Short mmCIF file of C-alpha atoms in Angstrom, two decimals:
data_model
loop_
_atom_site.label_atom_id
_atom_site.label_comp_id
_atom_site.label_asym_id
_atom_site.label_seq_id
_atom_site.Cartn_x
_atom_site.Cartn_y
_atom_site.Cartn_z
CA UNK X 1 89.70 86.57 96.22
CA UNK X 2 88.69 86.14 92.56
CA UNK X 3 91.59 85.61 90.17
CA UNK X 4 91.99 88.49 87.73
CA UNK X 5 92.71 86.01 84.97
CA UNK X 6 91.89 82.32 84.79
CA UNK X 7 93.54 80.45 81.96
CA UNK X 8 92.33 76.95 81.21
CA UNK X 9 93.63 74.37 78.76
CA UNK X 10 95.02 76.74 76.14
CA UNK X 11 96.18 75.02 72.98
CA UNK X 12 97.38 76.51 69.74
CA UNK X 13 98.51 74.42 66.80
CA UNK X 14 100.22 75.50 63.62
CA UNK X 15 99.02 72.76 61.30
CA UNK X 16 100.17 69.61 63.01
CA UNK X 17 102.82 71.39 65.01
CA UNK X 18 102.15 72.37 68.60
CA UNK X 19 102.49 76.05 69.41
CA UNK X 20 101.51 75.53 73.01
CA UNK X 21 99.24 73.04 74.71
CA UNK X 22 97.56 72.31 78.02
CA UNK X 23 98.44 75.64 79.59
CA UNK X 24 96.43 76.69 82.61
CA UNK X 25 96.96 79.01 85.57
CA UNK X 26 95.25 81.60 87.75
CA UNK X 27 96.67 85.09 88.03
CA UNK X 28 95.60 87.17 91.03
CA UNK X 29 95.41 90.97 91.28
CA UNK X 30 98.87 92.46 91.83
CA UNK X 31 100.70 89.31 90.76
CA UNK X 32 103.50 89.40 88.23
CA UNK X 33 104.14 86.16 86.37
CA UNK X 34 107.16 85.46 84.23
CA UNK X 35 107.19 82.99 81.36
CA UNK X 36 110.64 81.76 80.36
CA UNK X 37 111.90 79.29 77.81
CA UNK X 38 114.16 79.20 74.79
CA UNK X 39 113.02 80.62 71.48
CA UNK X 40 110.48 78.31 69.89
CA UNK X 41 109.23 77.07 73.26
CA UNK X 42 105.81 78.59 72.66
CA UNK X 43 106.00 81.41 75.16
CA UNK X 44 105.18 84.18 72.68
CA UNK X 45 102.44 82.07 71.09
CA UNK X 46 100.92 81.66 74.54
CA UNK X 47 101.17 85.37 75.32
CA UNK X 48 99.51 86.26 72.04
CA UNK X 49 96.73 83.75 72.68
CA UNK X 50 96.12 85.23 76.11
CA UNK X 51 96.13 88.80 74.85
CA UNK X 52 93.70 88.03 72.02
CA UNK X 53 96.18 88.53 69.19
CA UNK X 54 95.98 84.88 68.21
CA UNK X 55 92.97 82.63 68.38
CA UNK X 56 93.76 79.45 70.33
CA UNK X 57 92.33 76.13 69.13
CA UNK X 58 91.13 75.23 72.58
CA UNK X 59 90.85 76.67 76.06
CA UNK X 60 89.48 79.60 77.97
CA UNK X 61 90.91 82.97 79.01
CA UNK X 62 88.56 84.26 81.70
CA UNK X 63 89.08 87.86 82.76
CA UNK X 64 87.42 89.45 85.79
CA UNK X 65 85.87 92.49 84.07
CA UNK X 66 84.91 95.57 86.04
CA UNK X 67 81.34 95.58 84.75
CA UNK X 68 80.33 91.94 84.41
CA UNK X 69 82.74 89.92 86.53
CA UNK X 70 84.56 86.91 85.05
CA UNK X 71 84.01 86.61 81.28
CA UNK X 72 85.71 84.34 78.74
CA UNK X 73 87.49 86.81 76.48
CA UNK X 74 87.71 84.27 73.68
CA UNK X 75 83.95 84.20 73.24
CA UNK X 76 83.54 87.97 73.60
CA UNK X 77 82.47 90.01 70.62
CA UNK X 78 85.29 91.71 68.73
CA UNK X 79 84.26 95.26 69.82
CA UNK X 80 84.15 94.14 73.47
CA UNK X 81 87.60 92.62 73.20
CA UNK X 82 88.99 95.70 71.52
CA UNK X 83 87.54 97.86 74.28
CA UNK X 84 89.23 95.62 76.84
CA UNK X 85 92.49 95.99 74.92
CA UNK X 86 92.23 99.77 75.22
CA UNK X 87 91.15 99.99 78.83
CA UNK X 88 91.95 97.20 81.29
CA UNK X 89 94.59 95.47 79.20
CA UNK X 90 97.87 96.70 77.87
CA UNK X 91 100.46 95.06 75.65
CA UNK X 92 104.11 96.07 75.63
CA UNK X 93 105.82 94.79 72.49
CA UNK X 94 109.45 93.79 72.29
CA UNK X 95 110.00 96.24 69.47
CA UNK X 96 108.65 99.64 70.46
CA UNK X 97 107.89 100.27 66.79
CA UNK X 98 105.17 97.61 66.94
CA UNK X 99 103.47 99.35 69.82
CA UNK X 100 103.87 102.98 68.81
CA UNK X 101 102.71 105.15 65.95
CA UNK X 102 106.01 106.32 64.62
CA UNK X 103 104.57 109.21 62.59
CA UNK X 104 102.70 110.75 65.51
CA UNK X 105 104.27 112.85 68.29
CA UNK X 106 105.12 111.36 71.67
CA UNK X 107 102.23 113.28 73.23
CA UNK X 108 99.94 112.02 70.47
CA UNK X 109 100.97 108.45 71.15
CA UNK X 110 99.95 108.76 74.77
CA UNK X 111 96.90 110.90 74.02
CA UNK X 112 95.52 108.47 71.48
CA UNK X 113 94.86 105.85 74.14
CA UNK X 114 93.19 108.45 76.36
CA UNK X 115 90.96 109.54 73.48
CA UNK X 116 90.06 105.94 72.81
CA UNK X 117 88.52 105.76 76.26
CA UNK X 118 86.62 109.00 75.85
CA UNK X 119 88.92 111.85 76.90
CA UNK X 120 88.23 114.85 74.71
CA UNK X 121 89.72 117.90 76.45
CA UNK X 122 92.93 118.76 74.60
CA UNK X 123 94.54 120.54 77.56
CA UNK X 124 93.87 117.63 79.92
CA UNK X 125 95.19 115.09 77.47
CA UNK X 126 98.35 117.10 76.91
CA UNK X 127 98.88 117.54 80.65
CA UNK X 128 98.44 113.83 81.27
CA UNK X 129 100.82 113.04 78.42
CA UNK X 130 103.50 115.33 79.86
CA UNK X 131 102.94 113.88 83.34
CA UNK X 132 103.45 110.36 81.96
CA UNK X 133 106.53 111.32 80.00
CA UNK X 134 107.96 112.47 83.33
CA UNK X 135 107.02 109.23 85.03
CA UNK X 136 108.94 107.24 82.44
CA UNK X 137 111.85 109.67 82.72
CA UNK X 138 111.43 111.41 79.36
CA UNK X 139 111.79 115.19 79.44
CA UNK X 140 108.42 116.96 79.00
CA UNK X 141 109.93 119.22 76.35
CA UNK X 142 110.03 116.21 74.02
CA UNK X 143 106.23 115.93 73.98
CA UNK X 144 105.94 117.18 70.39
CA UNK X 145 108.81 115.10 69.02
CA UNK X 146 108.14 111.97 67.05
CA UNK X 147 109.34 108.64 68.43
CA UNK X 148 111.62 108.35 65.40
CA UNK X 149 113.74 111.03 67.08
CA UNK X 150 114.03 108.92 70.26
CA UNK X 151 116.65 106.36 71.23
CA UNK X 152 115.62 102.70 71.55
CA UNK X 153 115.39 102.91 75.33
CA UNK X 154 113.29 106.08 75.16
CA UNK X 155 110.97 104.52 72.59
CA UNK X 156 110.46 101.58 74.92
CA UNK X 157 109.67 103.89 77.82
CA UNK X 158 107.26 105.86 75.61
CA UNK X 159 105.54 102.62 74.71
CA UNK X 160 105.16 101.83 78.40
CA UNK X 161 103.73 105.30 79.09
CA UNK X 162 101.26 104.89 76.22
CA UNK X 163 100.15 101.57 77.63
CA UNK X 164 99.85 102.54 81.26
CA UNK X 165 98.20 105.96 80.92
CA UNK X 166 94.69 104.50 80.97
CA UNK X 167 95.38 102.65 84.23
CA UNK X 168 95.11 99.07 82.95
CA UNK X 169 94.78 96.20 85.40
CA UNK X 170 96.65 93.63 83.34
CA UNK X 171 99.78 94.20 81.28
CA UNK X 172 101.22 91.71 78.82
CA UNK X 173 104.90 92.22 78.08
CA UNK X 174 106.87 90.48 75.36
CA UNK X 175 110.62 90.74 76.04
CA UNK X 176 110.27 94.33 77.30
CA UNK X 177 114.02 94.73 77.78
CA UNK X 178 115.15 92.72 74.75
CA UNK X 179 117.71 94.44 72.57
CA UNK X 180 118.46 97.23 75.03
CA UNK X 181 121.81 98.09 76.62
CA UNK X 182 122.34 96.66 80.08
CA UNK X 183 122.34 100.13 81.66
CA UNK X 184 119.11 101.05 79.87
CA UNK X 185 117.65 97.68 80.86
CA UNK X 186 118.36 98.27 84.55
CA UNK X 187 116.68 101.66 84.41
CA UNK X 188 113.65 100.24 82.61
CA UNK X 189 113.33 97.34 85.05
CA UNK X 190 113.56 99.71 87.98
CA UNK X 191 110.84 101.83 86.40
CA UNK X 192 108.58 98.86 85.68
CA UNK X 193 109.03 97.51 89.18
CA UNK X 194 108.03 100.85 90.68
CA UNK X 195 104.99 101.23 88.41
CA UNK X 196 103.83 97.68 89.08
CA UNK X 197 103.88 98.27 92.81
CA UNK X 198 102.50 101.80 92.70
CA UNK X 199 99.58 100.95 90.41
CA UNK X 200 98.96 97.45 91.79
CA UNK X 201 99.25 96.03 88.28
CA UNK X 202 99.12 92.39 87.37
CA UNK X 203 101.49 91.47 84.60
CA UNK X 204 102.56 88.56 82.46
CA UNK X 205 106.11 88.94 81.19
CA UNK X 206 107.62 86.76 78.52
CA UNK X 207 111.40 86.81 78.44
CA UNK X 208 114.38 84.56 78.05
CA UNK X 209 116.35 86.61 80.55
CA UNK X 210 116.34 84.92 83.96
CA UNK X 211 117.71 88.02 85.70
CA UNK X 212 114.69 89.99 84.48
CA UNK X 213 112.21 87.54 85.94
CA UNK X 214 114.10 87.30 89.21
CA UNK X 215 113.77 91.04 89.55
CA UNK X 216 110.20 91.52 88.35
CA UNK X 217 108.22 88.31 88.63
CA UNK X 218 106.59 86.84 91.74
CA UNK X 219 106.09 83.52 90.03
CA UNK X 220 107.48 81.74 87.07
CA UNK X 221 106.38 79.34 84.38
CA UNK X 222 109.01 77.45 82.40
CA UNK X 223 108.07 76.31 78.88
CA UNK X 224 109.63 73.81 76.56
CA UNK X 225 108.24 72.52 73.25
CA UNK X 226 104.87 74.12 73.89
CA UNK X 227 104.42 72.58 77.32
CA UNK X 228 104.73 74.09 80.78
CA UNK X 229 107.39 71.92 82.40
CA UNK X 230 107.63 73.68 85.73
CA UNK X 231 105.99 76.53 87.61
CA UNK X 232 106.18 78.06 91.05
CA UNK X 233 107.61 80.84 93.15
CA UNK X 234 110.30 82.61 91.09
CA UNK X 235 113.21 82.24 93.50
CA UNK X 236 112.30 78.64 94.26
CA UNK X 237 112.20 77.66 90.58
CA UNK X 238 115.51 79.42 89.92
CA UNK X 239 117.36 78.26 93.06
CA UNK X 240 115.91 74.76 93.34
CA UNK X 241 114.74 73.80 89.84
CA UNK X 242 113.03 70.41 89.71
CA UNK X 243 112.74 69.71 85.99
CA UNK X 244 115.70 68.67 83.86
CA UNK X 245 115.11 71.48 81.38
CA UNK X 246 114.90 74.17 84.07
CA UNK X 247 118.11 72.86 85.61
CA UNK X 248 119.79 73.12 82.24
CA UNK X 249 118.43 76.63 81.71
CA UNK X 250 119.55 77.87 85.14
CA UNK X 251 122.97 76.25 84.93
CA UNK X 252 123.57 77.71 81.48
CA UNK X 253 123.55 81.30 82.67
CA UNK X 254 126.99 82.85 82.42
CA UNK X 255 128.32 84.35 85.62
CA UNK X 256 129.42 87.94 85.31
CA UNK J 1 102.22 78.56 123.52
CA UNK J 2 101.57 77.56 119.92
CA UNK J 3 104.68 77.20 117.82
CA UNK J 4 105.40 79.97 115.31
CA UNK J 5 107.66 77.75 113.23
CA UNK J 6 107.16 74.01 113.19
CA UNK J 7 108.82 71.39 110.97
CA UNK J 8 107.41 67.88 110.92
CA UNK J 9 109.44 65.07 109.42
CA UNK J 10 110.83 67.18 106.57
CA UNK J 11 113.09 65.66 103.94
CA UNK J 12 114.97 67.24 101.08
CA UNK J 13 116.92 65.80 98.18
CA UNK J 14 118.39 67.20 95.03
CA UNK J 15 118.01 65.39 91.71
CA UNK J 16 120.65 66.44 89.20
CA UNK J 17 119.00 65.56 85.90
CA UNK J 18 121.90 66.75 83.81
CA UNK J 19 124.53 64.90 85.77
CA UNK J 20 123.41 61.32 85.33
CA UNK J 21 120.21 61.97 87.27
CA UNK J 22 122.13 61.62 90.51
CA UNK J 23 119.83 61.86 93.52
CA UNK J 24 121.46 63.45 96.54
CA UNK J 25 119.46 63.14 99.75
CA UNK J 26 120.50 65.94 102.05
CA UNK J 27 117.92 65.89 104.82
CA UNK J 28 115.64 63.36 106.43
CA UNK J 29 113.22 63.43 109.35
CA UNK J 30 113.87 67.06 110.19
CA UNK J 31 111.53 68.16 112.96
CA UNK J 32 111.72 71.23 115.17
CA UNK J 33 109.50 73.82 116.80
CA UNK J 34 110.15 77.42 117.66
CA UNK J 35 107.82 79.29 119.98
CA UNK J 36 107.24 83.06 119.88
CA UNK J 37 110.04 84.86 121.73
CA UNK J 38 112.38 81.91 121.31
CA UNK J 39 115.64 81.80 119.37
CA UNK J 40 117.16 78.52 118.29
CA UNK J 41 120.57 78.00 116.76
CA UNK J 42 121.18 75.54 113.94
CA UNK J 43 124.52 73.83 114.46
CA UNK J 44 126.53 71.24 112.60
CA UNK J 45 129.63 71.11 110.46
CA UNK J 46 129.87 73.08 107.24
CA UNK J 47 127.84 71.25 104.59
CA UNK J 48 125.62 69.55 107.17
CA UNK J 49 122.59 71.40 105.83
CA UNK J 50 122.05 74.43 108.06
CA UNK J 51 121.45 76.86 105.22
CA UNK J 52 119.44 74.23 103.31
CA UNK J 53 117.10 73.86 106.26
CA UNK J 54 116.73 77.61 106.45
CA UNK J 55 115.95 77.86 102.75
CA UNK J 56 113.34 75.11 103.10
CA UNK J 57 111.65 77.12 105.85
CA UNK J 58 111.72 80.24 103.66
CA UNK J 59 110.19 78.34 100.72
CA UNK J 60 113.27 78.96 98.59
CA UNK J 61 113.95 75.23 98.45
CA UNK J 62 111.11 72.82 97.88
CA UNK J 63 110.76 70.20 100.62
CA UNK J 64 110.47 66.67 99.24
CA UNK J 65 108.13 65.57 102.02
CA UNK J 66 106.87 66.62 105.43
CA UNK J 67 105.28 69.79 106.70
CA UNK J 68 106.90 73.21 107.08
CA UNK J 69 104.49 75.32 109.12
CA UNK J 70 105.15 79.00 109.58
CA UNK J 71 102.39 80.97 111.28
CA UNK J 72 100.03 78.10 110.39
CA UNK J 73 100.84 78.05 106.65
CA UNK J 74 102.44 74.91 105.22
CA UNK J 75 105.20 76.40 103.10
CA UNK J 76 105.85 73.00 101.49
CA UNK J 77 102.37 73.02 99.92
CA UNK J 78 101.43 76.69 99.67
CA UNK J 79 100.73 78.68 96.50
CA UNK J 80 103.36 81.24 95.44
CA UNK J 81 101.12 84.15 96.42
CA UNK J 82 100.59 82.70 99.90
CA UNK J 83 104.34 82.34 100.39
CA UNK J 84 104.91 85.88 99.15
CA UNK J 85 102.29 87.20 101.58
CA UNK J 86 103.95 85.21 104.35
CA UNK J 87 107.34 86.72 103.48
CA UNK J 88 105.88 90.21 103.38
CA UNK J 89 104.05 90.07 106.67
CA UNK J 90 105.30 87.22 108.82
CA UNK J 91 108.63 85.71 107.87
CA UNK J 92 111.82 87.74 107.57
CA UNK J 93 115.13 86.42 106.26
CA UNK J 94 118.55 87.95 106.66
CA UNK J 95 120.74 86.09 104.20
CA UNK J 96 124.51 86.30 104.04
CA UNK J 97 124.45 88.31 100.88
CA UNK J 98 122.66 91.47 99.95
CA UNK J 99 120.69 91.17 96.74
CA UNK J 100 119.24 94.41 95.47
CA UNK J 101 117.88 96.10 92.38
CA UNK J 102 120.67 98.12 90.76
CA UNK J 103 120.49 101.90 91.26
CA UNK J 104 118.09 101.87 94.21
CA UNK J 105 119.39 104.06 97.08
CA UNK J 106 120.29 102.40 100.38
CA UNK J 107 117.56 104.21 102.32
CA UNK J 108 114.95 102.85 99.88
CA UNK J 109 116.43 99.36 100.06
CA UNK J 110 116.00 99.35 103.83
CA UNK J 111 112.54 100.96 103.76
CA UNK J 112 111.33 98.58 101.05
CA UNK J 113 109.89 95.84 103.32
CA UNK J 114 107.84 98.50 105.12
CA UNK J 115 106.58 100.05 101.89
CA UNK J 116 105.63 96.56 100.69
CA UNK J 117 103.21 96.13 103.60
CA UNK J 118 101.64 99.51 102.90
CA UNK J 119 103.45 101.52 105.56
CA UNK J 120 103.29 105.28 105.04
CA UNK J 121 106.31 106.46 103.09
CA UNK J 122 107.53 109.03 105.61
CA UNK J 123 107.25 106.58 108.51
CA UNK J 124 109.07 103.87 106.55
CA UNK J 125 111.92 106.20 105.61
CA UNK J 126 112.28 107.41 109.19
CA UNK J 127 112.49 103.90 110.53
CA UNK J 128 115.01 102.97 107.83
CA UNK J 129 117.11 106.02 108.69
CA UNK J 130 117.07 105.13 112.39
CA UNK J 131 118.25 101.58 111.66
CA UNK J 132 121.01 102.71 109.32
CA UNK J 133 122.21 105.20 111.91
CA UNK J 134 122.15 102.53 114.59
CA UNK J 135 124.22 100.24 112.39
CA UNK J 136 126.77 103.00 111.74
CA UNK J 137 126.19 103.47 108.02
CA UNK J 138 127.33 107.08 107.41
CA UNK J 139 124.44 109.29 106.39
CA UNK J 140 126.16 110.53 103.22
CA UNK J 141 125.94 106.97 101.85
CA UNK J 142 122.18 106.59 102.31
CA UNK J 143 121.39 108.11 98.93
CA UNK J 144 123.72 105.72 97.10
CA UNK J 145 123.09 102.18 95.93
CA UNK J 146 124.65 99.67 98.36
CA UNK J 147 126.09 97.64 95.46
CA UNK J 148 129.32 99.63 95.69
CA UNK J 149 129.67 99.34 99.48
CA UNK J 150 132.26 97.27 101.31
CA UNK J 151 131.34 93.74 102.41
CA UNK J 152 130.76 94.77 106.01
CA UNK J 153 128.62 97.74 105.02
CA UNK J 154 126.50 95.60 102.71
CA UNK J 155 126.03 93.11 105.52
CA UNK J 156 124.80 95.88 107.82
CA UNK J 157 122.45 97.27 105.16
CA UNK J 158 121.12 93.74 104.79
CA UNK J 159 120.51 93.51 108.53
CA UNK J 160 118.84 96.93 108.64
CA UNK J 161 116.54 95.79 105.84
CA UNK J 162 115.81 92.51 107.62
CA UNK J 163 114.86 94.27 110.85
CA UNK J 164 112.87 97.13 109.25
CA UNK J 165 109.56 95.34 109.67
CA UNK J 166 108.75 93.61 112.98
CA UNK J 167 108.34 90.10 111.59
CA UNK J 168 106.81 87.54 113.96
CA UNK J 169 109.25 84.94 112.59
CA UNK J 170 112.82 85.47 111.44
CA UNK J 171 115.62 83.49 109.83
CA UNK J 172 119.14 84.81 110.40
CA UNK J 173 122.04 83.35 108.42
CA UNK J 174 125.24 84.40 110.22
CA UNK J 175 124.04 87.88 111.13
CA UNK J 176 127.22 88.76 113.05
CA UNK J 177 129.76 87.46 110.52
CA UNK J 178 132.34 90.03 109.43
CA UNK J 179 131.16 92.69 111.87
CA UNK J 180 133.35 94.67 114.27
CA UNK J 181 132.72 94.57 118.03
CA UNK J 182 130.47 97.59 118.15
CA UNK J 183 128.25 96.58 115.24
CA UNK J 184 128.12 93.01 116.50
CA UNK J 185 126.79 94.39 119.77
CA UNK J 186 124.12 96.38 117.90
CA UNK J 187 122.99 93.32 115.95
CA UNK J 188 122.79 91.21 119.10
CA UNK J 189 120.66 93.93 120.71
CA UNK J 190 118.37 93.95 117.67
CA UNK J 191 117.95 90.20 118.03
CA UNK J 192 117.23 90.51 121.75
CA UNK J 193 114.67 93.23 121.07
CA UNK J 194 113.01 91.06 118.42
CA UNK J 195 112.79 88.19 120.91
CA UNK J 196 111.38 90.51 123.55
CA UNK J 197 108.55 91.54 121.25
CA UNK J 198 107.78 87.88 120.62
CA UNK J 199 109.59 86.99 117.40
CA UNK J 200 110.43 83.32 116.81
CA UNK J 201 113.97 83.15 115.45
CA UNK J 202 116.02 80.46 113.74
CA UNK J 203 119.65 81.41 113.38
CA UNK J 204 123.02 80.16 112.17
CA UNK J 205 125.84 81.54 114.30
CA UNK J 206 129.47 80.51 113.92
CA UNK J 207 130.23 83.10 116.57
CA UNK J 208 129.89 80.99 119.75
CA UNK J 209 129.71 84.00 122.05
CA UNK J 210 126.82 85.44 120.05
CA UNK J 211 125.09 82.08 119.97
CA UNK J 212 125.33 81.62 123.72
CA UNK J 213 124.01 85.09 124.35
CA UNK J 214 120.86 85.14 122.17
CA UNK J 215 119.94 81.49 121.60
CA UNK J 216 117.75 79.48 123.94
CA UNK J 217 118.42 76.10 122.35
CA UNK J 218 120.57 74.43 119.76
CA UNK J 219 119.44 72.03 117.06
CA UNK J 220 122.17 69.99 115.45
CA UNK J 221 121.25 69.48 111.81
CA UNK J 222 123.63 66.50 111.58
CA UNK J 223 120.80 64.60 113.26
CA UNK J 224 118.82 65.09 110.05
CA UNK J 225 121.60 63.95 107.72
CA UNK J 226 120.51 60.85 105.82
CA UNK J 227 122.48 57.62 106.27
CA UNK J 228 125.74 57.43 104.35
CA UNK J 229 125.23 56.42 100.72
CA UNK J 230 126.70 53.15 99.58
#
């Protein structure tokens, strides 16, 4: 099997400071990988380098494209990369506001991504938008409301609908449940888990919440000071951590 | 017959980096084989390493050295995705505690292992329902999340889930603990049926009667305990 994504030697520096360095892994179709670490560990820098939002100083991000097989996305032309970002890739931001157009209706937010890949029939787009609102548990009657009229949890679910409507193969998520109530979090996680399985998605999830990765991620990468200090099967890394930092991280979780 | 589960000279130690880097060796020279259709019991005093050995076989704990072969895959060296595939298709594990996603109904929890291997939804739900009925979980509870169930009920949901798919290899951590006579009988029958269809089973049974009935051999894990530290 060809990996969906092959990451090799990614390094990003901010001046002389290290954002992240020497990061490499293969992600296979259907795999969900979690990246954990404290704030400042370089996990968001890494995610943004992978997703093409930041230009790394070194390394390769090779994606198995539908048309041309494995291609290094860092050497792609800008239009090609943007096309990838609208079709096979999706990015779920921590703050829904960063991933939504707040002045456009919920249906418009979903429809925009469909139009970007060539859908033109208004009725079809609206139907798909309403279908997706249902799938993320938002009432279809809210299709014409703006996201500003939605709660934080609903905005996050709308952002997920907008991202998944085009059937991407790889989803990047930056703290998708950050800042939400626990009850809303559980519902969102449940939803994500179902969608990941149903659509056979691969995903890379950055979070500092170990419970989130235990629930969603097949495998885990632990980062500290820009380096990957440990990686492996999620439950193995959490239940039998090998590195001093991972042990500290796991033992610091408060028991409820 | 070729062994389904085979451990060769496995050792395990824990290094506690944040507690003076203490190294605690817990297992040394662990070797055992389990053939298809065979059930072995792990014995030894509490703390001797029965559950640790089981977790090493499941890939939940990382073996320090040696080989842990399950269905031909060396769990000690395998990639995460290989271990996950092994757990989906080949190796089942009934732990002592039920761990589930909040809000997922019991019927779905039990059907989940079948859905994960691509079983048709209707078939998976029917099999789950049959198991829950057999384990005396009242039907009006099937639509609820098991997180609010009593300890015994959770244990039975856990067993139903563990036996939903016909795994060729199974790990059972005290499957009959905290069960009444009737449910204990059901679980022992499930184990016997699994053996009859050729499953290789490693179990921990504090219930001596249960152990004598379903297990073909005993392996005392105290034999794998490293020499006393000075």
